[in-house]
Short mmCIF file of C-alpha atoms and ligand atoms in Angstrom, two decimals:
data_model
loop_
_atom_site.label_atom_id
_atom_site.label_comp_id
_atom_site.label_asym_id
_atom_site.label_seq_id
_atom_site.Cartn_x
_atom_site.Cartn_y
_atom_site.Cartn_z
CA UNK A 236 23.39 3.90 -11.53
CA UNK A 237 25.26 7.04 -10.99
CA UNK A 238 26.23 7.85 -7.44
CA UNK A 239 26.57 11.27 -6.07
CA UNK A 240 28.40 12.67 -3.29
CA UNK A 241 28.63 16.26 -2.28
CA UNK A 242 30.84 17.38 0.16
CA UNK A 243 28.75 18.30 3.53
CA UNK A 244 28.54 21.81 3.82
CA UNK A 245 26.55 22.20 7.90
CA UNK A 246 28.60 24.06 10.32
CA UNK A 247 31.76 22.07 11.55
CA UNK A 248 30.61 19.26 9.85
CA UNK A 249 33.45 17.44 8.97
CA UNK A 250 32.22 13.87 7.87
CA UNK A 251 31.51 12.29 4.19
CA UNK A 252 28.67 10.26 2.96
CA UNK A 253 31.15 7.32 1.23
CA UNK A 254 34.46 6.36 2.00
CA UNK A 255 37.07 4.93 -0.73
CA UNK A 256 35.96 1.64 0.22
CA UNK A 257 32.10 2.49 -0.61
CA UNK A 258 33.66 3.84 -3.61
CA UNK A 259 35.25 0.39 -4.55
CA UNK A 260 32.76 -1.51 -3.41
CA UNK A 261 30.16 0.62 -5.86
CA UNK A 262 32.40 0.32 -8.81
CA UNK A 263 32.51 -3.23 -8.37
CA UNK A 264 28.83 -3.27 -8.70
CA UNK A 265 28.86 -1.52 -12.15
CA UNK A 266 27.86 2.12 -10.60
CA UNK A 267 29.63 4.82 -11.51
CA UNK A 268 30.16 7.29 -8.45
CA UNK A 269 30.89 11.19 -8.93
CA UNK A 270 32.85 12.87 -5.90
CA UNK A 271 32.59 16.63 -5.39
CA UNK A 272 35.98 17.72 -4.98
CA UNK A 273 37.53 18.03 -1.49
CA UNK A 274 34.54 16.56 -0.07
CA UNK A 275 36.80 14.23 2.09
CA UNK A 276 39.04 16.36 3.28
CA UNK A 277 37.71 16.79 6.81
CA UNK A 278 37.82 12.56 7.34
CA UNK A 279 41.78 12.89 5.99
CA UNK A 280 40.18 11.29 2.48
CA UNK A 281 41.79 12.95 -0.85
CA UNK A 282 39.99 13.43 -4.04
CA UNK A 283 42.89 11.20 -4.96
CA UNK A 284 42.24 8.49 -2.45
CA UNK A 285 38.44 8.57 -3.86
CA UNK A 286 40.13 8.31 -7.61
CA UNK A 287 42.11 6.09 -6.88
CA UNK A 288 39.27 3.05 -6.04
CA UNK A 289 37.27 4.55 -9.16
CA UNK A 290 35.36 7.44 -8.24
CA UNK A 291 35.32 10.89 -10.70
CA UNK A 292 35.79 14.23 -9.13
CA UNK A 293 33.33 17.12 -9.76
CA UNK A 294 34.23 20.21 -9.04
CA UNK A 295 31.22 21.29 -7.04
CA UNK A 296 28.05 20.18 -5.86
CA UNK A 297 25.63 21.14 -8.83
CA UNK A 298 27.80 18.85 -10.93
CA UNK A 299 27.71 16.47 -8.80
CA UNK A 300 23.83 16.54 -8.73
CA UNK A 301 22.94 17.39 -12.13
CA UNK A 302 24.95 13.60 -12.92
CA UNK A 303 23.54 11.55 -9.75
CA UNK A 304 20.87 9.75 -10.14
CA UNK A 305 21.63 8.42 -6.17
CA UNK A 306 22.55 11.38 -3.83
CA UNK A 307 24.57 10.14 -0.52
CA UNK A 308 24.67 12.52 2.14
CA UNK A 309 25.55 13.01 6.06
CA UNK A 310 23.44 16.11 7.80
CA UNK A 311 20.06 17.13 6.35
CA UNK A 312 20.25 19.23 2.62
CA UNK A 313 20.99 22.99 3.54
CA UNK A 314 19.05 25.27 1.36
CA UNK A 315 21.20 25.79 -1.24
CA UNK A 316 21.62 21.89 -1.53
CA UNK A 317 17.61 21.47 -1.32
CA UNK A 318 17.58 24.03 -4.18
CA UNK A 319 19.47 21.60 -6.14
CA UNK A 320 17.19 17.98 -5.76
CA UNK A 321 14.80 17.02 -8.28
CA UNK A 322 12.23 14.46 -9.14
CA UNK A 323 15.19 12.00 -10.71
CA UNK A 324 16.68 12.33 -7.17
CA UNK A 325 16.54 9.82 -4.08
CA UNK A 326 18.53 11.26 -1.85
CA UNK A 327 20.05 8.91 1.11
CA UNK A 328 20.65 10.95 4.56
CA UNK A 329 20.21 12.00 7.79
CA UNK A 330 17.06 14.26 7.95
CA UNK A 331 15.54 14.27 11.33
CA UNK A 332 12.43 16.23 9.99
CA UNK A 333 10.22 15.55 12.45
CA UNK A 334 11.11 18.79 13.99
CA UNK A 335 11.72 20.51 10.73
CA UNK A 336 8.34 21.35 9.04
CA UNK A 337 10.00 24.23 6.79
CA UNK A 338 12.71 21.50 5.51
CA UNK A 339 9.81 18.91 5.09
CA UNK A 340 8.15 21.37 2.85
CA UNK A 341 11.11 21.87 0.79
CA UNK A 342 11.68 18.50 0.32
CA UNK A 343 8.08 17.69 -1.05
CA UNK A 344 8.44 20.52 -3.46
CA UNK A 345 11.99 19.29 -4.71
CA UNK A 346 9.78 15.93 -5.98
CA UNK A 347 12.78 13.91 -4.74
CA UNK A 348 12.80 10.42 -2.77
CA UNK A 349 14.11 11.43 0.93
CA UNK A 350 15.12 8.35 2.57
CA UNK A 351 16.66 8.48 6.15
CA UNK A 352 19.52 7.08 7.52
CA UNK A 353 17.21 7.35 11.40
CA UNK A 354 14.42 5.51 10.34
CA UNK A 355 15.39 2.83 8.49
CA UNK A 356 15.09 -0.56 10.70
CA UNK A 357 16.69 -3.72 10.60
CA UNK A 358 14.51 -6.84 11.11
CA UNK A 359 13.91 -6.39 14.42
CA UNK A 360 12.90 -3.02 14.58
CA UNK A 361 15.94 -1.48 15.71
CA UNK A 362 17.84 1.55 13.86
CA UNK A 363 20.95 0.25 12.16
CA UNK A 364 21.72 3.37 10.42
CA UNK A 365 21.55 5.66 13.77
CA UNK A 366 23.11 3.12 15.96
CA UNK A 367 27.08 4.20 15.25
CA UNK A 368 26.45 7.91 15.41
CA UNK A 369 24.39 7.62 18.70
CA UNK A 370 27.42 5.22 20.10
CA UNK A 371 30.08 7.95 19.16
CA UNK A 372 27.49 10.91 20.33
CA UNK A 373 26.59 9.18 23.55
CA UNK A 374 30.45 9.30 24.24
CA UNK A 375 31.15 12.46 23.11
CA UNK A 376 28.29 13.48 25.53
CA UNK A 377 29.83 13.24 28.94
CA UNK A 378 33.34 13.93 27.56
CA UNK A 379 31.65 17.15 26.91
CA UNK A 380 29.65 16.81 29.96
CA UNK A 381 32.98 16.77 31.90
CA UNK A 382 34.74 19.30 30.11
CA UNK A 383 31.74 21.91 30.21
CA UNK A 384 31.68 21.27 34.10
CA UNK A 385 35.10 23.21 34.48
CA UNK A 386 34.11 26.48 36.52
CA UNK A 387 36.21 28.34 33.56
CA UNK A 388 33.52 27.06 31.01
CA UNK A 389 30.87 28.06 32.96
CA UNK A 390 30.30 24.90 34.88
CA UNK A 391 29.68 24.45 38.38
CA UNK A 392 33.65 23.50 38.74
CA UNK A 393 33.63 19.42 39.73
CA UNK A 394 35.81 16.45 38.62
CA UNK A 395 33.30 13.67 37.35
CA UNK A 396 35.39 11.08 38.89
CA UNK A 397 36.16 13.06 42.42
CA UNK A 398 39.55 11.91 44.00
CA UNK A 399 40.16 10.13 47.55
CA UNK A 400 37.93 11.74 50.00
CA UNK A 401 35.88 13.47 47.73
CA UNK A 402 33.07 12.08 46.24
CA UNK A 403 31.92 12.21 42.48
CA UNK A 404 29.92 13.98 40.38
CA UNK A 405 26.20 12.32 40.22
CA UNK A 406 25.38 11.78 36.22
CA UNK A 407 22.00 11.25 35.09
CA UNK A 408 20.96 9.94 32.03
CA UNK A 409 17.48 9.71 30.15
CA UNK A 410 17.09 7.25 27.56
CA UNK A 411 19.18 4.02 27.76
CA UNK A 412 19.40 2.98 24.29
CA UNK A 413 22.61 3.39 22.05
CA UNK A 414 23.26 6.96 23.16
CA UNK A 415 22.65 6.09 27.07
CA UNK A 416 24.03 2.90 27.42
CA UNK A 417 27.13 4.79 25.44
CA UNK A 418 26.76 7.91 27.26
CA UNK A 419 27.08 5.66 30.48
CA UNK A 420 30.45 3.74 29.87
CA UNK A 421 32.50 6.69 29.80
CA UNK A 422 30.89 7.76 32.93
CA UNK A 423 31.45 4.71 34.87
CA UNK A 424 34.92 4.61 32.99
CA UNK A 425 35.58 8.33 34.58
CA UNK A 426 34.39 7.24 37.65
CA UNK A 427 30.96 8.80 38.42
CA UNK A 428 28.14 8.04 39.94
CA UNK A 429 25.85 7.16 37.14
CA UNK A 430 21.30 6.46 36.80
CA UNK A 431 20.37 5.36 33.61
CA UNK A 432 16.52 6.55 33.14
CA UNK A 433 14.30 4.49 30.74
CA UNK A 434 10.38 3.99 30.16
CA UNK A 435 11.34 0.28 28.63
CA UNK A 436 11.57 -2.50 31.49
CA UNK A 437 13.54 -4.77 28.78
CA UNK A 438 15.88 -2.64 28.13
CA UNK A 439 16.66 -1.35 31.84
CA UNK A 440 17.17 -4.86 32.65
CA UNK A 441 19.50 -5.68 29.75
CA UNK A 442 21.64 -2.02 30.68
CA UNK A 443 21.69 -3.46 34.46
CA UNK A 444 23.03 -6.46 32.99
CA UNK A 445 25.77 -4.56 30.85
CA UNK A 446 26.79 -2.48 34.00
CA UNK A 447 27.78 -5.30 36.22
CA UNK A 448 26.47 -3.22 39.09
CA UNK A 449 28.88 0.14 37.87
CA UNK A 450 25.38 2.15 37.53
CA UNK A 451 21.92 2.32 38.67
CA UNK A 452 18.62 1.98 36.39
CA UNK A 453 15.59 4.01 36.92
CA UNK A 454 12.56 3.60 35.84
CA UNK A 455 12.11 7.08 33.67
CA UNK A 456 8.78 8.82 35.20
CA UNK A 457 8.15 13.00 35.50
CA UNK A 458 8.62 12.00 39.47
CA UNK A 459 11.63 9.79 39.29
CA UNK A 460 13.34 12.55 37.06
CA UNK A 461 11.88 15.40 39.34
CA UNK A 462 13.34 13.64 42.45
CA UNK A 463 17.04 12.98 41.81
CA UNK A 464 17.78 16.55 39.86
CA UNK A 465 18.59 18.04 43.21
CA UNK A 466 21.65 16.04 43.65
CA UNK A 467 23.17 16.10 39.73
CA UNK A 468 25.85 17.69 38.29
CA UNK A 469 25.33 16.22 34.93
CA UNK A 470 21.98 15.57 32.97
CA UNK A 471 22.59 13.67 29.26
CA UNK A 472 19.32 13.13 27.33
CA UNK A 473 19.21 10.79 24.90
CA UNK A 474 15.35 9.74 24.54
CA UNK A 475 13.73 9.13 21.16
CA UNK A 476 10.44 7.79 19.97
CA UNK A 477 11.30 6.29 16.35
CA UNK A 478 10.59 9.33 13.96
CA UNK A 479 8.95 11.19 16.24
CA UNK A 480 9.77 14.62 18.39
CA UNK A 481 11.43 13.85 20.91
CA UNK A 482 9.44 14.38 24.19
CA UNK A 483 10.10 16.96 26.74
CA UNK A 484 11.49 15.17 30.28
CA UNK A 485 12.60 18.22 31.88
CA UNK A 486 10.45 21.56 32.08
CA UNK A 487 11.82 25.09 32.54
CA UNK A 488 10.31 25.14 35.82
CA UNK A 489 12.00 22.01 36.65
CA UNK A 490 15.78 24.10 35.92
CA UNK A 491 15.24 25.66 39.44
CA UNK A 492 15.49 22.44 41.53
CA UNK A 493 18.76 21.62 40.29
CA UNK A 494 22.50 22.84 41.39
CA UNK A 495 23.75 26.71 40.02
CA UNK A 496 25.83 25.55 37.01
CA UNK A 497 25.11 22.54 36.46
CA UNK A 498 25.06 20.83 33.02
CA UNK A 499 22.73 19.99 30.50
CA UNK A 500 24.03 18.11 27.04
CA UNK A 501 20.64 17.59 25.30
CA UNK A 502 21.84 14.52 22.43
CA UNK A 503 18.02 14.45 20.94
CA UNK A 504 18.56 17.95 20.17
CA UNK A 505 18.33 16.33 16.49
CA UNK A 506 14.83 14.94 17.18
CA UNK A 507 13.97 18.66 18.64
CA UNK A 508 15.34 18.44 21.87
CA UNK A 509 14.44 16.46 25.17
CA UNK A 510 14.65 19.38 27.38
CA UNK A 511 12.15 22.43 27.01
CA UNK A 512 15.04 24.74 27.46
CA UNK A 513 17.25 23.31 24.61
CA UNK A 514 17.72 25.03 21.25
CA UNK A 515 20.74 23.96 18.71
CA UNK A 516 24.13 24.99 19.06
CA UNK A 517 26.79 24.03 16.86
CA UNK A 518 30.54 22.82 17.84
CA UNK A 519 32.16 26.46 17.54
CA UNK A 520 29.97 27.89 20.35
CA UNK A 521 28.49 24.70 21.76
CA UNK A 522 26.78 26.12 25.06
CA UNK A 523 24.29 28.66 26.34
CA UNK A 524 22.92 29.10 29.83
CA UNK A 525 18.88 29.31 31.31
CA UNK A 526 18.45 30.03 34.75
CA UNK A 527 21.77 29.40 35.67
CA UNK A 528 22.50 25.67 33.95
CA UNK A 529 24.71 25.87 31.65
CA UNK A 530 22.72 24.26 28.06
CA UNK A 531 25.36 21.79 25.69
CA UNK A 532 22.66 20.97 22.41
CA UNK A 533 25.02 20.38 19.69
CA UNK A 534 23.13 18.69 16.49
CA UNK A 535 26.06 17.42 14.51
CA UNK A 536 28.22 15.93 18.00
CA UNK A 537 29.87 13.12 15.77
CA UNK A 538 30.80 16.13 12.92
CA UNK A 539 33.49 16.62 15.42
CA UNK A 540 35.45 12.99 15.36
CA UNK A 541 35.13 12.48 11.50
CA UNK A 542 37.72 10.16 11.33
CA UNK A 543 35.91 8.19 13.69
CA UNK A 544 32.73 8.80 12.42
CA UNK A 545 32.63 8.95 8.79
CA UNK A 546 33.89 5.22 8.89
CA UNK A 547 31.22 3.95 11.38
CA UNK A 548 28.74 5.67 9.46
CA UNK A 549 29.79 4.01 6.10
CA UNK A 550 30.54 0.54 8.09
CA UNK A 551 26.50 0.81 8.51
CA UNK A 552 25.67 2.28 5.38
CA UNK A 553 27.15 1.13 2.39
CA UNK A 554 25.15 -2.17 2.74
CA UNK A 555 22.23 -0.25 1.97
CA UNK A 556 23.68 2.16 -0.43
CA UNK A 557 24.60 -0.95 -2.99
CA UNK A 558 20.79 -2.18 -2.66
CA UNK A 559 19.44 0.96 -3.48
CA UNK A 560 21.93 1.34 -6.30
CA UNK A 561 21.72 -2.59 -7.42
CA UNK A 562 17.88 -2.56 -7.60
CA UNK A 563 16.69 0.81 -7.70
CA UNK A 564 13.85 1.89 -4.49
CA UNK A 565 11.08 0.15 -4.99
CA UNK A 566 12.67 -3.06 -5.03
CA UNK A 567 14.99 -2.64 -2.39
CA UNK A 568 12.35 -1.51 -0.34
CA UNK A 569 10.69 -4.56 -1.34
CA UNK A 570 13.58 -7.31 -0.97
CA UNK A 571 14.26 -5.01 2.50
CA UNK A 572 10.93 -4.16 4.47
CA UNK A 573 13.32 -2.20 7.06
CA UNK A 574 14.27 0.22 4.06
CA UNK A 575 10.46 1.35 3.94
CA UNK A 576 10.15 3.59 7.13
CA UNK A 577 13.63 4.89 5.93
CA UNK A 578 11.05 7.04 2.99
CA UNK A 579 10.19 10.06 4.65
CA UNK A 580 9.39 12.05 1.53
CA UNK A 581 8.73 10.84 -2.16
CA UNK A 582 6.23 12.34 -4.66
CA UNK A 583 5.77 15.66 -2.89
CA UNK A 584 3.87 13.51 0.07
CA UNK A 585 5.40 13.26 3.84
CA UNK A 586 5.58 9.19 3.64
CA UNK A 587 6.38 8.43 7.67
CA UNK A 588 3.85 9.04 9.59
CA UNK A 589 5.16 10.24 12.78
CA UNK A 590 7.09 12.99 10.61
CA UNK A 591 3.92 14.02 9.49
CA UNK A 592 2.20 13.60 12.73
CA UNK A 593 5.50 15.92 13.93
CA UNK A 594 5.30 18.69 11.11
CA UNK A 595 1.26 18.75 10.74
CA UNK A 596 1.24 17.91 7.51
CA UNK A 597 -0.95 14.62 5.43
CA UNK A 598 0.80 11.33 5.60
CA UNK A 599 0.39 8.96 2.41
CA UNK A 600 2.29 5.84 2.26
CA UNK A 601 5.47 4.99 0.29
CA UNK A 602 2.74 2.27 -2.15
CA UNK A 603 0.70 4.54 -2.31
CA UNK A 604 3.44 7.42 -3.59
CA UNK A 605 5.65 5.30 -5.42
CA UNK A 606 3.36 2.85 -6.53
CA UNK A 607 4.08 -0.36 -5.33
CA UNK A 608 3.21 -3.65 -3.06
CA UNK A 609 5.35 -5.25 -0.78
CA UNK A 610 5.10 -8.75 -1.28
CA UNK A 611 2.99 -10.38 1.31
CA UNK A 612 5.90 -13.00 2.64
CA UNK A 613 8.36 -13.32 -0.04
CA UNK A 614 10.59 -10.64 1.31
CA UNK A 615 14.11 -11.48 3.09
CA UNK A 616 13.69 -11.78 6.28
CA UNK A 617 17.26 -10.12 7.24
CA UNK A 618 17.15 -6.59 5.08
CA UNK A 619 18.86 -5.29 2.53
CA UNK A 620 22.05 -4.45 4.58
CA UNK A 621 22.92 -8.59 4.59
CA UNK A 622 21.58 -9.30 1.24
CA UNK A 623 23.76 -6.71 -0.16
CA UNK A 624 26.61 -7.34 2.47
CA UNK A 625 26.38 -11.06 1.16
CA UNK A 626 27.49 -9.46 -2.60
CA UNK A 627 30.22 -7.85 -1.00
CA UNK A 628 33.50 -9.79 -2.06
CA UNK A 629 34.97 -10.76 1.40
CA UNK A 630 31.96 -9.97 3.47
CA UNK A 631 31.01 -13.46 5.34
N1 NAD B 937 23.15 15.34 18.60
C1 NAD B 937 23.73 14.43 17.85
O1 NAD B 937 24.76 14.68 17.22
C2 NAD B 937 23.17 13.04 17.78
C3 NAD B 937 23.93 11.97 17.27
C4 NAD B 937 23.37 10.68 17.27
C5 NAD B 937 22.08 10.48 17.77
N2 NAD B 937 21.36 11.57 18.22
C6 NAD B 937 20.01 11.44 18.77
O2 NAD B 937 20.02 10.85 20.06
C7 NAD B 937 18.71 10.36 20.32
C8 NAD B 937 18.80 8.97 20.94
O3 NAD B 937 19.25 8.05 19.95
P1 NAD B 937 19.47 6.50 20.27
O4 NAD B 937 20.09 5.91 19.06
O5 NAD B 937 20.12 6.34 21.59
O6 NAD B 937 17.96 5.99 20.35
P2 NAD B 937 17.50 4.56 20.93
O7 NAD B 937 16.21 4.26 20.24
O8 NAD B 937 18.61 3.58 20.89
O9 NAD B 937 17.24 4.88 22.47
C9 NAD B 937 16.23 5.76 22.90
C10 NAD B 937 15.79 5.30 24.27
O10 NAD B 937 14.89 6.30 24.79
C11 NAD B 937 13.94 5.59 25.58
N3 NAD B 937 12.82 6.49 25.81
C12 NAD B 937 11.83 6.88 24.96
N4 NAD B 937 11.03 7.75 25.57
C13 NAD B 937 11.51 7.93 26.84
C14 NAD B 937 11.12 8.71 27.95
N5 NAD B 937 10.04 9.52 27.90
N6 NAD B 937 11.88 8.65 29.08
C15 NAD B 937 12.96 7.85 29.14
N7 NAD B 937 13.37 7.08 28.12
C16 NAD B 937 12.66 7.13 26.98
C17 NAD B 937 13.63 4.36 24.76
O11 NAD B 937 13.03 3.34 25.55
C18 NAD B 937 15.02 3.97 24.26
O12 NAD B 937 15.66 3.02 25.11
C19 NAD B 937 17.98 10.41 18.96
O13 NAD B 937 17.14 11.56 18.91
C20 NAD B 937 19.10 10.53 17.97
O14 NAD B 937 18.70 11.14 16.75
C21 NAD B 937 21.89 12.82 18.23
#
């Protein structure tokens, strides 16, 4: 199969879809994979690195696409790039479309297969392909957090950790999965005082069990929240509902209980935003304020550690990326049931159905679009990511 990858072209968005190792690794497999040129740059990758392990430079994106049958990506398509997807297209990403019912559109009238890094599941229902970007965002989050709460940034001018005989800042954070439990390290690493929020019992008790006592867990409820935003400084939000917009856990009118100045970094600002006061910002002018607290809502937070990031990201990916390659969709959707909630748009038809719930459009199902069964128990029961890791020479 023929491999595409265009170099991202988002706002300070710094990270590539496939590192020289993917590019090995894909070669290996008999695929032949077309680089547009300079696209790693930003992750310290050359076009000659990328050469190098067997990868062809184009010199921009349109010949990169009008080759690739397989188009790798990091952000959601930009115009320009949606302009440039066809029917012969399945195009691996981030979307987060939920939120996004004009990019939704666009992607049903490209014809192209959309399948999404966020939604694809491993066999136990949690997101493989999010996981390392929420880890590296939920960190990022109260570094920024901490930095944005300098009084020359606009913050209300406190030290997260406090120093001998003054106390800490009080961190709050909704949503204790990756991005939380993340979010929370640093915070107990700089000292804070931290409350993890979470509507899941299981996984407040497994985060109390990761703390060792360092941080509090709170059962997440509009009263629990409303309650302890007198006292913080910092507020990270990191809630999702699989596919879904993210739901609102702190109102406008809610803003006027807490401290002047205080911070908001809104992480789910991907999903739409967890706060009702949060609209994206990008890395060049990350903040805004409403009534007084100061708004962080950047979409792309791991864009800004690509070295970091573009090799967790591929770490995850690349699994998946030889799967779809090796066998084509429908049967790595079918050898993979976790791959099949990854197919958010195929045929011109929204195929997730809490991205269509989210954009109002009709949902139809990936069979039913692309024509298929899954098999009724003959599928492997770990995914696609360890079949394909198991064809990797010197995976385990
Ligand atoms: N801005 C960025 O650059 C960036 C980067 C990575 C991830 N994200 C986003 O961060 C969000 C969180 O990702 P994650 O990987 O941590 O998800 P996750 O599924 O690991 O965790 C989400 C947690 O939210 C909890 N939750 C759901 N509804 C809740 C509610 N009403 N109140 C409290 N808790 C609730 C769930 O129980 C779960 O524990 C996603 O929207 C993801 O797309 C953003």
């Amino acid at each position: 199969m023929k491999v595409g990858v265009p170099a991202e072209i988002k706002a300070d968005e710094y990270r590539v879809a496939l590192t020289p190792i993917g590019a090995r690794e894909l070669a290996e497999h008999g695929h032949e994979v077309i680089v547009e040129r300079g696209a790693g740059e930003g992750s310290a990758i050359s076009d000659a690195d990328f050469e190098a392990q067997g990868a062809r430079i184009a010199p921009s994106a349109e010949d990169v696409l009008a080759e690739a049958e397989l188009v790798l990506g990091v952000k959601e398509p930009q115009p320009e790039e949606v302009a440039l997807l066809r029917p012969q297209h399945t195009l691996f990403t981030y979307l987060h479309l939920a939120p996004a019912p004009e990019l939704t559109r666009a992607l049903c009238d490209s014809g192209a297969t959309c399948i999404a890094y966020e939604t694809v599941e491993d066999s136990r229902g949690r997101l493989p392909l999010l996981a390392p970007m929420s880890e590296i965002a939920g960190k990022i989050a109260t570094q920024a957090g901490a930095f944005m709460l300098e009084k020359p940034l606009g913050g209300r001018g406190i030290l997260l950790g406090g120093v001998p005989g003054v106390a800490s800042a009080n961190v709050m954070i909704i949503g204790g999965g990756a991005v939380g439990m993340n979010a929370a390290f640093i915070a107990i690493g700089m000292e804070a005082d931290v409350f993890v929020y979470d509507k899941s019992i299981d996984r407040l008790r497994e985060l109390d069990v990761a703390f060792g006592g360092r941080a509090s867990t709170v059962f997440s409820s509009t009263l629990s929240i409303e309650e302890r935003l007198p006292d913080v400084d910092l507020v990270i939000g990191g809630v999702l509902v699989h596919g879904a917009r993210a739901p609102h856990v702190i109102s406008r009118e809610q803003l006027a209980l807490m401290k002047r100045s205080a911070v908001l970094v809104d992480v789910a600002i991907d999903q739409g935003g967890c706060f009702e006061t949060s609209k994206p910002t990008t890395h060049s002018d990350p903040t805004y304020e409403v009534d007084g607290i100061i708004h962080y809502c950047v979409a792309n937070m791991p864009g800004a550690v690509p070295i970091t990031s573009t090799y967790a990201l591929t770490n995850a990916t690349l699994p998946y990326m030889l799967a779809l390659a090796d066998h084509g969709v429908i049967d790595a959707v079918r050898r993979d049931p976790g791959l099949k909630p990854g197919i958010n748009v195929a045929g011109g038809k929204v195929t997730h159905e809490a991205v269509a719930e989210g954009v109002g459009m009709d949902y139809s199902s990936p069979e039913q679009v692309l024509g298929f069964e899954m098999p009724v128990n003959g599928a492997s029961a770990d995914g696609a990511g360890a079949t394909a890791a198991r064809a990797m020479p010197g995976s385990s």
